[in-house]
Short mmCIF file of C-alpha atoms and ligand atoms in Angstrom, two decimals:
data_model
loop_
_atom_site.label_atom_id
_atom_site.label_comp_id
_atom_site.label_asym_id
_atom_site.label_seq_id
_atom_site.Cartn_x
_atom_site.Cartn_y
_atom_site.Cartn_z
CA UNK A 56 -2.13 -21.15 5.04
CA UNK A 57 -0.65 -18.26 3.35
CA UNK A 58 1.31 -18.58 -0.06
CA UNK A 59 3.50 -15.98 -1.31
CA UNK A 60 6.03 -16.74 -3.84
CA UNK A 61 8.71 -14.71 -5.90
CA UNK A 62 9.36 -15.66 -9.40
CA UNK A 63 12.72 -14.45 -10.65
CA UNK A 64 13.09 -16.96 -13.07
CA UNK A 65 12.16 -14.01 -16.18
CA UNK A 66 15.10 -11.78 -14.55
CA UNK A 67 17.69 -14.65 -14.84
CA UNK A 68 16.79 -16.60 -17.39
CA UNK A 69 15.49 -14.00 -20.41
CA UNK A 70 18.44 -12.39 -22.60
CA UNK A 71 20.34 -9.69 -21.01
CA UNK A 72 19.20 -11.14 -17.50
CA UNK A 73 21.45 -10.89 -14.20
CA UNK A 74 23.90 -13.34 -14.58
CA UNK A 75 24.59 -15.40 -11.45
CA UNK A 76 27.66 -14.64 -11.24
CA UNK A 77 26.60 -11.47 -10.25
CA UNK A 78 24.81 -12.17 -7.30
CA UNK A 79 27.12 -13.77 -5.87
CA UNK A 80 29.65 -10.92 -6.18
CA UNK A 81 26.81 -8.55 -5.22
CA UNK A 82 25.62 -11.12 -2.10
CA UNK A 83 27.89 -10.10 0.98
CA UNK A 84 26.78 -6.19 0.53
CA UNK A 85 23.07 -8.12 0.47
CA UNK A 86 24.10 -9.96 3.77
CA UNK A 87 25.28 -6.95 5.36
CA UNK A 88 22.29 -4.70 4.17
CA UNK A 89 20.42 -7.79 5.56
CA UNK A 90 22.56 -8.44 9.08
CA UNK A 91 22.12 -4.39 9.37
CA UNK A 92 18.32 -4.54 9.10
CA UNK A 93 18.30 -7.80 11.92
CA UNK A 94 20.67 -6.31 13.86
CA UNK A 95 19.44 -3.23 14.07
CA UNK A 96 15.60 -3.44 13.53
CA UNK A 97 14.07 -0.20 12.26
CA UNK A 98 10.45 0.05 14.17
CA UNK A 99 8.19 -1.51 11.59
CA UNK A 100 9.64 -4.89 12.36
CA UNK A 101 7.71 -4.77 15.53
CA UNK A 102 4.84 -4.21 14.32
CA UNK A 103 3.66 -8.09 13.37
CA UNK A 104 4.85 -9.12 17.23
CA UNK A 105 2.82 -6.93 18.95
CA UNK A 106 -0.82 -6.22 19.65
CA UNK A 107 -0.67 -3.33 21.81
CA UNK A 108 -1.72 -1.67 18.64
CA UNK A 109 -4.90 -3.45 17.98
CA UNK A 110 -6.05 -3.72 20.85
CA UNK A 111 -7.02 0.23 21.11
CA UNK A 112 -7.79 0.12 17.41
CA UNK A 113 -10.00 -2.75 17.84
CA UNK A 114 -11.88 -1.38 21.15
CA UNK A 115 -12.16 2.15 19.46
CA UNK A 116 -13.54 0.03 16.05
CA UNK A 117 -15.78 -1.32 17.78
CA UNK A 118 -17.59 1.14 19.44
CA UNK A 119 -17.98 2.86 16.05
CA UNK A 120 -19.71 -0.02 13.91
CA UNK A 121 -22.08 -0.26 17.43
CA UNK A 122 -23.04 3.32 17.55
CA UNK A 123 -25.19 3.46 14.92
CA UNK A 124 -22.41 5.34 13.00
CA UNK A 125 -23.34 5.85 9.32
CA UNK A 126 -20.00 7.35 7.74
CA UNK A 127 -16.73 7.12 8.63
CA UNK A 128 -14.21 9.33 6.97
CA UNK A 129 -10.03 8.49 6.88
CA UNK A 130 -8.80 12.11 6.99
CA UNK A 131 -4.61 11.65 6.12
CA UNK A 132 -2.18 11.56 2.89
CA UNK A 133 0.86 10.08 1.39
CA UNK A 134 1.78 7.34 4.28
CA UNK A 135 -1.31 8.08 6.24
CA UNK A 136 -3.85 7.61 3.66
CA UNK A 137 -2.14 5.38 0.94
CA UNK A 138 -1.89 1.76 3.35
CA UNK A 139 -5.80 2.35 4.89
CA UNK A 140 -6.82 2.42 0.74
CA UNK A 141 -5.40 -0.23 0.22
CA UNK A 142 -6.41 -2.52 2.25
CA UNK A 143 -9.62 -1.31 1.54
CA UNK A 144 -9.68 -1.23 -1.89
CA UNK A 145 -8.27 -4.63 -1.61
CA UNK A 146 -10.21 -6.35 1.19
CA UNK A 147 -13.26 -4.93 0.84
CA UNK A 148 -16.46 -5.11 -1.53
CA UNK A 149 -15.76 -2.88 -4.36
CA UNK A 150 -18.49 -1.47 -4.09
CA UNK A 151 -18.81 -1.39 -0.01
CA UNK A 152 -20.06 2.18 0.52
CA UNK A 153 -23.45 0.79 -1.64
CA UNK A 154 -24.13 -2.31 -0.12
CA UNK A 155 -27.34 -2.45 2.52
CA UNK A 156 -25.07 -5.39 4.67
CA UNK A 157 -21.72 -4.20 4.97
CA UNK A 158 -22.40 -4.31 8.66
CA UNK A 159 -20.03 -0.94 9.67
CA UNK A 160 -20.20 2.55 8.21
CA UNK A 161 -19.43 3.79 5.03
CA UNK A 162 -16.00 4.36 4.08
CA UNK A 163 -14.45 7.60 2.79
CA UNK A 164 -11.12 8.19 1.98
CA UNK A 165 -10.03 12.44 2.18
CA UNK A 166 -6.59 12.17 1.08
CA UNK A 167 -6.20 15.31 -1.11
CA UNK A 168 -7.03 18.90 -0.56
CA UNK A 169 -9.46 18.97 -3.66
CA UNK A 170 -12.58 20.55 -2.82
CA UNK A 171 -14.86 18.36 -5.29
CA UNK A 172 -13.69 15.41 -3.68
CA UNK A 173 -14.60 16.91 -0.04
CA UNK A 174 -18.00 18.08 -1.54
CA UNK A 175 -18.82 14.93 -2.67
CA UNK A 176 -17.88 13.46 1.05
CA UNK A 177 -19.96 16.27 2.56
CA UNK A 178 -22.76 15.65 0.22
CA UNK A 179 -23.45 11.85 0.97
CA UNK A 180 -22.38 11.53 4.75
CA UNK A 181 -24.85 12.16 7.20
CA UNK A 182 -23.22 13.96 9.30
CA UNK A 183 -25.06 13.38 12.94
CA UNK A 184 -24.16 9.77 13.20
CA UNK A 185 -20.28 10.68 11.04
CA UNK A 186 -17.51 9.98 12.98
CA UNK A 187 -14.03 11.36 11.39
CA UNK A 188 -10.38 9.78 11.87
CA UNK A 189 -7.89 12.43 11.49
CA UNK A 190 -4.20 10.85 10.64
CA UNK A 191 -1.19 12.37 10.52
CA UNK A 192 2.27 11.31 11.70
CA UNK A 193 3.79 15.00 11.88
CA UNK A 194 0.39 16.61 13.12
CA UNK A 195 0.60 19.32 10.95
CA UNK A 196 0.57 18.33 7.26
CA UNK A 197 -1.18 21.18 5.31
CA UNK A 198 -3.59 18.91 2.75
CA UNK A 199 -4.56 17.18 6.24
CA UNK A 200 -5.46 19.68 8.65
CA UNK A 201 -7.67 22.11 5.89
CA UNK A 202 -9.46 19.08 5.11
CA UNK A 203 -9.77 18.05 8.59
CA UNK A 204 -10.96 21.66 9.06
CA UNK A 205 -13.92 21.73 7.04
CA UNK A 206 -14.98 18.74 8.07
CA UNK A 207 -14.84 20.04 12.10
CA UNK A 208 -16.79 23.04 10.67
CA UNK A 209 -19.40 20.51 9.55
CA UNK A 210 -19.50 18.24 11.84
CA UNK A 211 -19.86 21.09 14.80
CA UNK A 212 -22.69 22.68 12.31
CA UNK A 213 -24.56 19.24 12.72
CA UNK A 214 -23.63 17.73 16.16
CA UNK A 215 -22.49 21.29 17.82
CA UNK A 216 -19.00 20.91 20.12
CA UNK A 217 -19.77 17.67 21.94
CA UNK A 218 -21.14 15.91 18.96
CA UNK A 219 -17.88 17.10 17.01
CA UNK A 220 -15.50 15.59 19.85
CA UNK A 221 -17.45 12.47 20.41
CA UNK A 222 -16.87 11.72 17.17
CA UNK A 223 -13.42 12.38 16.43
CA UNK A 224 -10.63 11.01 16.53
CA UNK A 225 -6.97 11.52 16.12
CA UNK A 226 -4.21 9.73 15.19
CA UNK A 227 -0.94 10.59 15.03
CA UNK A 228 2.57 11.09 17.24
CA UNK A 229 2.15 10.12 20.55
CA UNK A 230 4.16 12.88 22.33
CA UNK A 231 3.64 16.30 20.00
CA UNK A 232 2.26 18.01 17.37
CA UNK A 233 -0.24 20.46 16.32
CA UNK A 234 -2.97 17.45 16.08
CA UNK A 235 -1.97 16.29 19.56
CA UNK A 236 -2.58 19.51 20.99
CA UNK A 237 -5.68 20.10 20.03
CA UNK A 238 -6.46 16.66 21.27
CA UNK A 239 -5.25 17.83 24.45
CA UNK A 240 -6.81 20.76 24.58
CA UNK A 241 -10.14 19.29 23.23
CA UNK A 242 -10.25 16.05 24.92
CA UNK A 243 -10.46 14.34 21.72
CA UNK A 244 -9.39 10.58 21.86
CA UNK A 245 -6.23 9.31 20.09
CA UNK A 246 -4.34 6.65 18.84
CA UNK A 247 -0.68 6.61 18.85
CA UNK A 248 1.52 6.42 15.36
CA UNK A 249 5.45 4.82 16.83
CA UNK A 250 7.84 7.50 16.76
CA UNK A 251 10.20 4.68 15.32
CA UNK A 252 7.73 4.28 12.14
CA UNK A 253 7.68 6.13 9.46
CA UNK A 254 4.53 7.17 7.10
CA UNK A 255 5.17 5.11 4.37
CA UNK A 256 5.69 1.99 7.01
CA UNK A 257 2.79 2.73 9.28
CA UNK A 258 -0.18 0.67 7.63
CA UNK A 259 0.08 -2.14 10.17
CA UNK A 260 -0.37 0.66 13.22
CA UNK A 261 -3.37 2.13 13.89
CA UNK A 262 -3.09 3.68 10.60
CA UNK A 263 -4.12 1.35 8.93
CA UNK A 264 -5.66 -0.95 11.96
CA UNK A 265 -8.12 1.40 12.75
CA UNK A 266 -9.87 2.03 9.20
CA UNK A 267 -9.60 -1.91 8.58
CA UNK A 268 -11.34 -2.78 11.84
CA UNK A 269 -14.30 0.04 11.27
CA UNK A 270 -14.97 -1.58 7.89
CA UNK A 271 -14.43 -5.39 9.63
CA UNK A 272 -11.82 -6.73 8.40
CA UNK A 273 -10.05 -9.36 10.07
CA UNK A 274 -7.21 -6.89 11.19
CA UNK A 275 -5.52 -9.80 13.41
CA UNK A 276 -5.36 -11.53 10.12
CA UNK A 277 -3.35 -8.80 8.51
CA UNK A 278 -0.68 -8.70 11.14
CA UNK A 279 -0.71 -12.53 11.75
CA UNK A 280 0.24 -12.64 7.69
CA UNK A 281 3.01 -10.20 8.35
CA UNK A 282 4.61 -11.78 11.07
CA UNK A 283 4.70 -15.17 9.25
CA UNK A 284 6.93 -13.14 6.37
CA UNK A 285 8.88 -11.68 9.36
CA UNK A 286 9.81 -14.86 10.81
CA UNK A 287 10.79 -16.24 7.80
CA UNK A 288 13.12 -12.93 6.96
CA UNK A 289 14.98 -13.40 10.48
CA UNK A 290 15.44 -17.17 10.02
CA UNK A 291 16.41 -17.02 6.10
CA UNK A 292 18.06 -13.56 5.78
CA UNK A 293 19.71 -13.12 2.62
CA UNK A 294 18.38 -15.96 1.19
CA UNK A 295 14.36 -15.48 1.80
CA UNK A 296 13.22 -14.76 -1.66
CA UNK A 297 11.50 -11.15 -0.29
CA UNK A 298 15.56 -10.02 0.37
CA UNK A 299 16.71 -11.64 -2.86
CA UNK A 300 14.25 -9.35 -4.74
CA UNK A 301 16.06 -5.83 -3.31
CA UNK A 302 19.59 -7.11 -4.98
CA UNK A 303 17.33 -8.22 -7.82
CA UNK A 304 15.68 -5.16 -8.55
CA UNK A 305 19.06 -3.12 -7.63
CA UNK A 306 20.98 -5.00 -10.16
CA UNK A 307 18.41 -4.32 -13.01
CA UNK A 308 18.53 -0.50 -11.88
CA UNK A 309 22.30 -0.18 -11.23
CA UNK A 310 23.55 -2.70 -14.30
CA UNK A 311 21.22 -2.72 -16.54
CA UNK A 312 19.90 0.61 -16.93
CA UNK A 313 16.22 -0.65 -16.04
CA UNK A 314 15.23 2.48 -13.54
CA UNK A 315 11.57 1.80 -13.82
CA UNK A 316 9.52 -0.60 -11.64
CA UNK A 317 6.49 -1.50 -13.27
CA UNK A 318 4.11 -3.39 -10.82
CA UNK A 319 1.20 -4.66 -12.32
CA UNK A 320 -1.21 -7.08 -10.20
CA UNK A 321 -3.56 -8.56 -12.51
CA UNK A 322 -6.36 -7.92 -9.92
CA UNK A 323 -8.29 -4.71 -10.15
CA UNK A 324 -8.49 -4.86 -5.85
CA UNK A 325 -4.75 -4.52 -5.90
CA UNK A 326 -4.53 -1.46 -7.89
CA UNK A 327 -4.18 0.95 -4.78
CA UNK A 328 -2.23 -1.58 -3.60
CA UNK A 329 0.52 -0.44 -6.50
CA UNK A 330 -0.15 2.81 -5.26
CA UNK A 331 0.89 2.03 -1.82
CA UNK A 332 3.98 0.52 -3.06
CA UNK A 333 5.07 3.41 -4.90
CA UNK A 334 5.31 5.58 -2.24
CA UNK A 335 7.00 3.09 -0.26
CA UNK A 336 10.04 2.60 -2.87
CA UNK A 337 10.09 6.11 -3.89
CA UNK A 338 10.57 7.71 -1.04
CA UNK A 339 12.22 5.22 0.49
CA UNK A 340 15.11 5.09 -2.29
CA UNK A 341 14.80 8.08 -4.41
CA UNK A 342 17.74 9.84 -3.05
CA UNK A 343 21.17 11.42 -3.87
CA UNK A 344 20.38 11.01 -7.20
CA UNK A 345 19.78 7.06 -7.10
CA UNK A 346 16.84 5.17 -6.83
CA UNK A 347 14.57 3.10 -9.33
CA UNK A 348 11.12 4.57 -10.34
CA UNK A 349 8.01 2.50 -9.59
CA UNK A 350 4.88 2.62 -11.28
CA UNK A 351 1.54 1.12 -11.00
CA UNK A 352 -0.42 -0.78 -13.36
CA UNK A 353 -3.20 -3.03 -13.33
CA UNK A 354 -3.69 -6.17 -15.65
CA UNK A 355 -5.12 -6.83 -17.92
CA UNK A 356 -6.20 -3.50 -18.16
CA UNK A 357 -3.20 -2.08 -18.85
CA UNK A 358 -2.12 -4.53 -21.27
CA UNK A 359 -4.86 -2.33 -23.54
CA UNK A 360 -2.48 1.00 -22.91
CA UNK A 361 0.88 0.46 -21.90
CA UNK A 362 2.05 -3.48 -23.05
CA UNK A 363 3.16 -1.84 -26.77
CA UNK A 364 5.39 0.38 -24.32
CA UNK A 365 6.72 -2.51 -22.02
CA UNK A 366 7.22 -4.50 -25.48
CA UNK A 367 8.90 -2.77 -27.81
CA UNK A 368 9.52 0.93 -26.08
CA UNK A 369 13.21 1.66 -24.21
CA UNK A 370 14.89 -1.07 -22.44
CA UNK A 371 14.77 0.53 -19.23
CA UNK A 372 12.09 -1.37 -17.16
CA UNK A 373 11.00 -4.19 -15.45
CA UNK A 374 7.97 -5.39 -14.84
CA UNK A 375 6.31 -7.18 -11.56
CA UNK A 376 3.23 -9.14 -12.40
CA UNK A 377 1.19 -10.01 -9.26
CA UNK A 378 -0.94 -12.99 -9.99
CA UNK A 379 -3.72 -14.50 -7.73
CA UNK A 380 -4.07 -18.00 -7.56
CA UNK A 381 -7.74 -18.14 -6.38
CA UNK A 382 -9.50 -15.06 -7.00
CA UNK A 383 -12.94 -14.84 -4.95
CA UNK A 384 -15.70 -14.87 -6.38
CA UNK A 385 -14.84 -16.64 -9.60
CA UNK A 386 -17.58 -16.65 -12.39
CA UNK A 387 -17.96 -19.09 -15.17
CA UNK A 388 -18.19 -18.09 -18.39
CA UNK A 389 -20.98 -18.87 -20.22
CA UNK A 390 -21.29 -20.98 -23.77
CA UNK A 391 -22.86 -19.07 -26.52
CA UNK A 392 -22.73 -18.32 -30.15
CA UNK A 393 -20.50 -21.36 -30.79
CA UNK A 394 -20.39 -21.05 -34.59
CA UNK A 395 -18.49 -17.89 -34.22
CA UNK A 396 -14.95 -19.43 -33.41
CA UNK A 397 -13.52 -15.52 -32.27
CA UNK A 398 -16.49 -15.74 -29.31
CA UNK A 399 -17.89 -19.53 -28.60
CA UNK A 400 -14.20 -20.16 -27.53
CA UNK A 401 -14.69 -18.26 -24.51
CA UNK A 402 -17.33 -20.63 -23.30
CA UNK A 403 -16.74 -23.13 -20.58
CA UNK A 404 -14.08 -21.16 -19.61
CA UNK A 405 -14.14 -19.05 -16.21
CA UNK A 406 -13.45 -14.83 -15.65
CA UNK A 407 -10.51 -15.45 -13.47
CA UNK A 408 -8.96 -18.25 -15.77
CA UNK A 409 -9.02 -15.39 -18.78
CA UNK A 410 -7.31 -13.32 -16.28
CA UNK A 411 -4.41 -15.54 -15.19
CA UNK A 412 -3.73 -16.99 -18.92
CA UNK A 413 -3.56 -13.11 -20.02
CA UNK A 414 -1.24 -12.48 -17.22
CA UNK A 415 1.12 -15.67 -18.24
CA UNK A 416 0.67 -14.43 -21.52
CA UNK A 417 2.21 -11.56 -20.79
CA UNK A 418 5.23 -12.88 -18.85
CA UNK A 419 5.96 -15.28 -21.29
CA UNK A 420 5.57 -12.84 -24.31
CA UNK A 421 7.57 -10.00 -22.31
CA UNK A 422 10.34 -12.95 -21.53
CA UNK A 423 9.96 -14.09 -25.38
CA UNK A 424 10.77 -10.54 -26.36
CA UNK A 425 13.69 -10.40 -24.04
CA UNK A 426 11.94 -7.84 -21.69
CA UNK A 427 12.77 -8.56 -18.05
CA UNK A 428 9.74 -9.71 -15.91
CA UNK A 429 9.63 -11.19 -12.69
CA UNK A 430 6.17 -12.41 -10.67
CA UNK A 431 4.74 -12.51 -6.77
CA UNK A 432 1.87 -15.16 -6.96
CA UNK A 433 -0.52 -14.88 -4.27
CA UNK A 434 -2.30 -17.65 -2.79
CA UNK A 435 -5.40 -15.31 -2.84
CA UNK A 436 -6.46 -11.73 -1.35
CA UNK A 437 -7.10 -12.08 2.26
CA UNK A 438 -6.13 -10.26 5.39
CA UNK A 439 -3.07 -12.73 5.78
CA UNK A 440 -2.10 -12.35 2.02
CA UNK A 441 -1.69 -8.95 2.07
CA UNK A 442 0.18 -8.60 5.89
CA UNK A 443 2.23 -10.97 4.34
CA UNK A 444 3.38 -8.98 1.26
CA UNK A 445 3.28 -5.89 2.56
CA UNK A 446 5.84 -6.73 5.21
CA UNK A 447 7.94 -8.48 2.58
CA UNK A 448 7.84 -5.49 0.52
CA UNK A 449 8.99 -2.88 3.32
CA UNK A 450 11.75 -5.30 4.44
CA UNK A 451 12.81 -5.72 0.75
CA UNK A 452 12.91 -1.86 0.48
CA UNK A 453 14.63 -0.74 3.89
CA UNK A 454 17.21 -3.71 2.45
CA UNK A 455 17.54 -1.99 -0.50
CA UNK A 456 18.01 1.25 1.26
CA UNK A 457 21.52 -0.35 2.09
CA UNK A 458 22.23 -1.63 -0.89
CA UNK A 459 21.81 1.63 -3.07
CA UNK A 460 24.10 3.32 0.30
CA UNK A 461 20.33 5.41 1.06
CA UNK A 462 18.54 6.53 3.89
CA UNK A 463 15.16 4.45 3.79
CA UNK A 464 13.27 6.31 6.25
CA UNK A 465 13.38 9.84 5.80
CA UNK A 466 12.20 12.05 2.56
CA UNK A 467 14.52 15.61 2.79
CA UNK A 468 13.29 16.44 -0.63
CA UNK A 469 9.34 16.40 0.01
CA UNK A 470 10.09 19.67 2.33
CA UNK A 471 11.16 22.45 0.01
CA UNK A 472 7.72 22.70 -1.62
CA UNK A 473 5.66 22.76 1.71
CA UNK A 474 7.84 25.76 2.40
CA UNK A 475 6.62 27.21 -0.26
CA UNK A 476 3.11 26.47 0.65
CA UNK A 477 3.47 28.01 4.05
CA UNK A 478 5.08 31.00 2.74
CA UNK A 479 2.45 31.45 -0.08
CA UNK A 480 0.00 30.48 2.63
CA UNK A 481 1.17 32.74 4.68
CA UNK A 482 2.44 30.72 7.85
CA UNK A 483 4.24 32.83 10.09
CA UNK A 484 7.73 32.22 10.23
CA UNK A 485 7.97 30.99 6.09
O1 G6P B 255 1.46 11.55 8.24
P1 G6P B 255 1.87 12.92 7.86
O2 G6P B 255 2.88 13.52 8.79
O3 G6P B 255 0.68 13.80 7.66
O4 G6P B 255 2.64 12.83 6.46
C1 G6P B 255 2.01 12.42 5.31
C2 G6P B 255 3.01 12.27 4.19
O5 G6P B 255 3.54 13.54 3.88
C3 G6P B 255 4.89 13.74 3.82
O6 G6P B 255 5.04 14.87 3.04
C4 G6P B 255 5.75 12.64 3.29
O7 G6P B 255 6.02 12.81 1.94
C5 G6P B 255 5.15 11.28 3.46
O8 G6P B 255 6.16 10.40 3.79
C6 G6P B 255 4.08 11.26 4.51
O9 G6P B 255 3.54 9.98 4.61
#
């Protein structure tokens, strides 16, 4: 059973909080953001309903953790790169890639173009039994196709041209592309990312399904989660606590000056999680000169760096605690040196209990100190937890997109700069 709640209580309730007068005045724009989204579903709603997705990724998944593959590296960026992480990150051992009985192939991640981080893929893989996942929605991003190139060179080095195609795979737009022709023109297999869905919203395509399934997670899980949230989001619209959260975090942003989102799971496997989200509501909303900034932090960890900040630093930020009801793998603490009353306290006590008191501790002294704070409690991390939340969290954001007057889906701003890189790279025709 999943549980996913939204605590808003800290943004109404603490001093200087949105008043609810306000959203009511502020709730038919919310309705008609929300009627616009139902009513006109942009393609990452589909995603939860449908399994002609999977099933490929699945199949193709498959076939990699039985053939003796040893290595499996995600080749994409940004949208591409930042969901597959994630779930990763979040799902899987932490320390996965070291484990003798993870039962697939290692896992490695070559998001940026930064040659230490490719050397330090090329140095560990083993590259005859390394199969490579090439992802890109355009087919042509620059960071994507030099790393995917050195790789190739590798790969064909080790396993010559057959080896190299065998191995590889592409995914990206179905129809075109400079990825999709070589896959034509090489015969290397592919899996399709929805013309309707863009980077930042493809983790539940084979995106994301793909990399999940090689590692074996429960990737039917995942999308069962998210379809749960979207069924809920078509039969409670405006008033499913997901929705309420875009005019929530608008009205901070718009009224009350707070223009930066701090989320801050108090779970060190949803750190890349943050990172995920980031993208998603920055590129998503950071337009025409609007737009809230979102940041990532991870408790309690960052209660030892940036707390003084969210404290007593400029009123212009909220902050989204993400708290885990049952954490797996829960360890007691053990009793010891009870005459010292600043450690024997601890004993008795368990790790994840520490964690969850620090993170009330926080909300309560943030809320005490008139700081706006609001909190998503999750049942626990599973496959279902996160589909769940991460399809609450795009829906809350293309909602938003109305509300702030944006285009959610595309990202004008991100292209000046690669023309720059072509020209300085010398791509003909920049
Ligand atoms: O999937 P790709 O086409 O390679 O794009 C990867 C990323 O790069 C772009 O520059 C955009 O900023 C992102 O929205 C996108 O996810």
């Amino acid at each position: 059973m999943v549980r996913v709640s939204f605590d808003y209580t800290n943004l109404l309730e603490v001093e200087g909080g949105i008043r609810e007068s306000e959203l009511s005045d502020l709730r038919p724009r919310l309705e008609r953001a929300t009627d616009e989204h139902l009513q006109d579903p942009p393609g990452f709603t589909r995603l939860p309903h449908t399994r002609d997705l999977l099933t490929p990724s699945k199949a193709l998944a498959e076939e990699i953790r039985t053939s003796g593959a040893t290595d499996f590296v995600h080749v994409g960026i940004g949208g591409s790169s930042l969901g597959p992480v994630a779930l990763h990150r979040a799902l899987n051992h932490p320390y996965y890639n070291a484990l003798a009985e993870r039962g697939g192939p290692r896992m490695h991640f070559a998001e940026n173009p930064d040659p230490n981080t490719l050397h330090a893929i090329l140095d560990l893989v083993e590259l005859e039994s390394t199969w490579i996942n090439v992802v890109t929605k355009s087919g042509s991003t620059a960071e994507t196709m030099a790393n995917f190139l050195v790789l190739r060179r590798a790969l064909v080095e080790a396993s010559g041209e057959a080896g190299y195609r065998e191995r590889t795979i592409f995914t990206t737009d179905p129809d075109s592309g400079y990825l999709r022709e070589i896959a034509e023109r090489e015969k290397i297999r592919t899996l399709p990312i929805p013309q309707d869905v863009g980077g930042r919203y493809s983790v539940l395509t084979p995106v994301g399904l793909l990399p999940a399934a090689v590692s074996g997670l429960d990737a039917e899980a995942l999308l069962s989660g998210a379809a749960s949230c979207a069924n809920e989001i078509a039969e409670r619209r405006a008033e499913h606590p997901a929705v309420l959260g875009a005019a929530m975090h608008y009205l901070m942003d718009t009224s009350r000056g707070r223009n930066i989102r701090v989320m801050m799971p108090y779970a060190d496997a949803l750190e890349r999680f943050a990172a995920w989200f980031v993208q998603l509501w920055a590129e998503s909303l950071g337009k025409e000169g609007k737009g809230s900034t979102p940041l990532g932090a991870v408790g309690t960890t960052d209660q030892h760096s940036q707390l003084q900040l969210y404290m007593e630093g400029p009123q212009d930020k909220v902050i989204e605690l993400i708290e885990v009801e049952n954490h797996p793998n829960d360890l007691e603490i053990p009793r010891a040196y009870e005459d010292l009353e600043g450690v024997g306290y601890l004993g008795g006590h368990t790790v994840a209990e520490l964690l969850n008191v620090e993170c009330d501790a926080t909300r309560r002294s943030l809320a005490e100190a008139g700081r706006p704070n609001c909190t998503i409690r999750l049942g626990t991390v599973d496959e279902a937890h996160l589909g769940y939340l991460i399809y609450a969290l795009e829906a809350q954001t293309a909602i938003a997109g109305g509300l702030y007057g944006v285009n959610p889906f595309d990202q004008p701003g991100v292209e000046a700069g690669k023309r720059i890189t072509y020209s300085r790279m010398g791509r003909p025709g920049y």
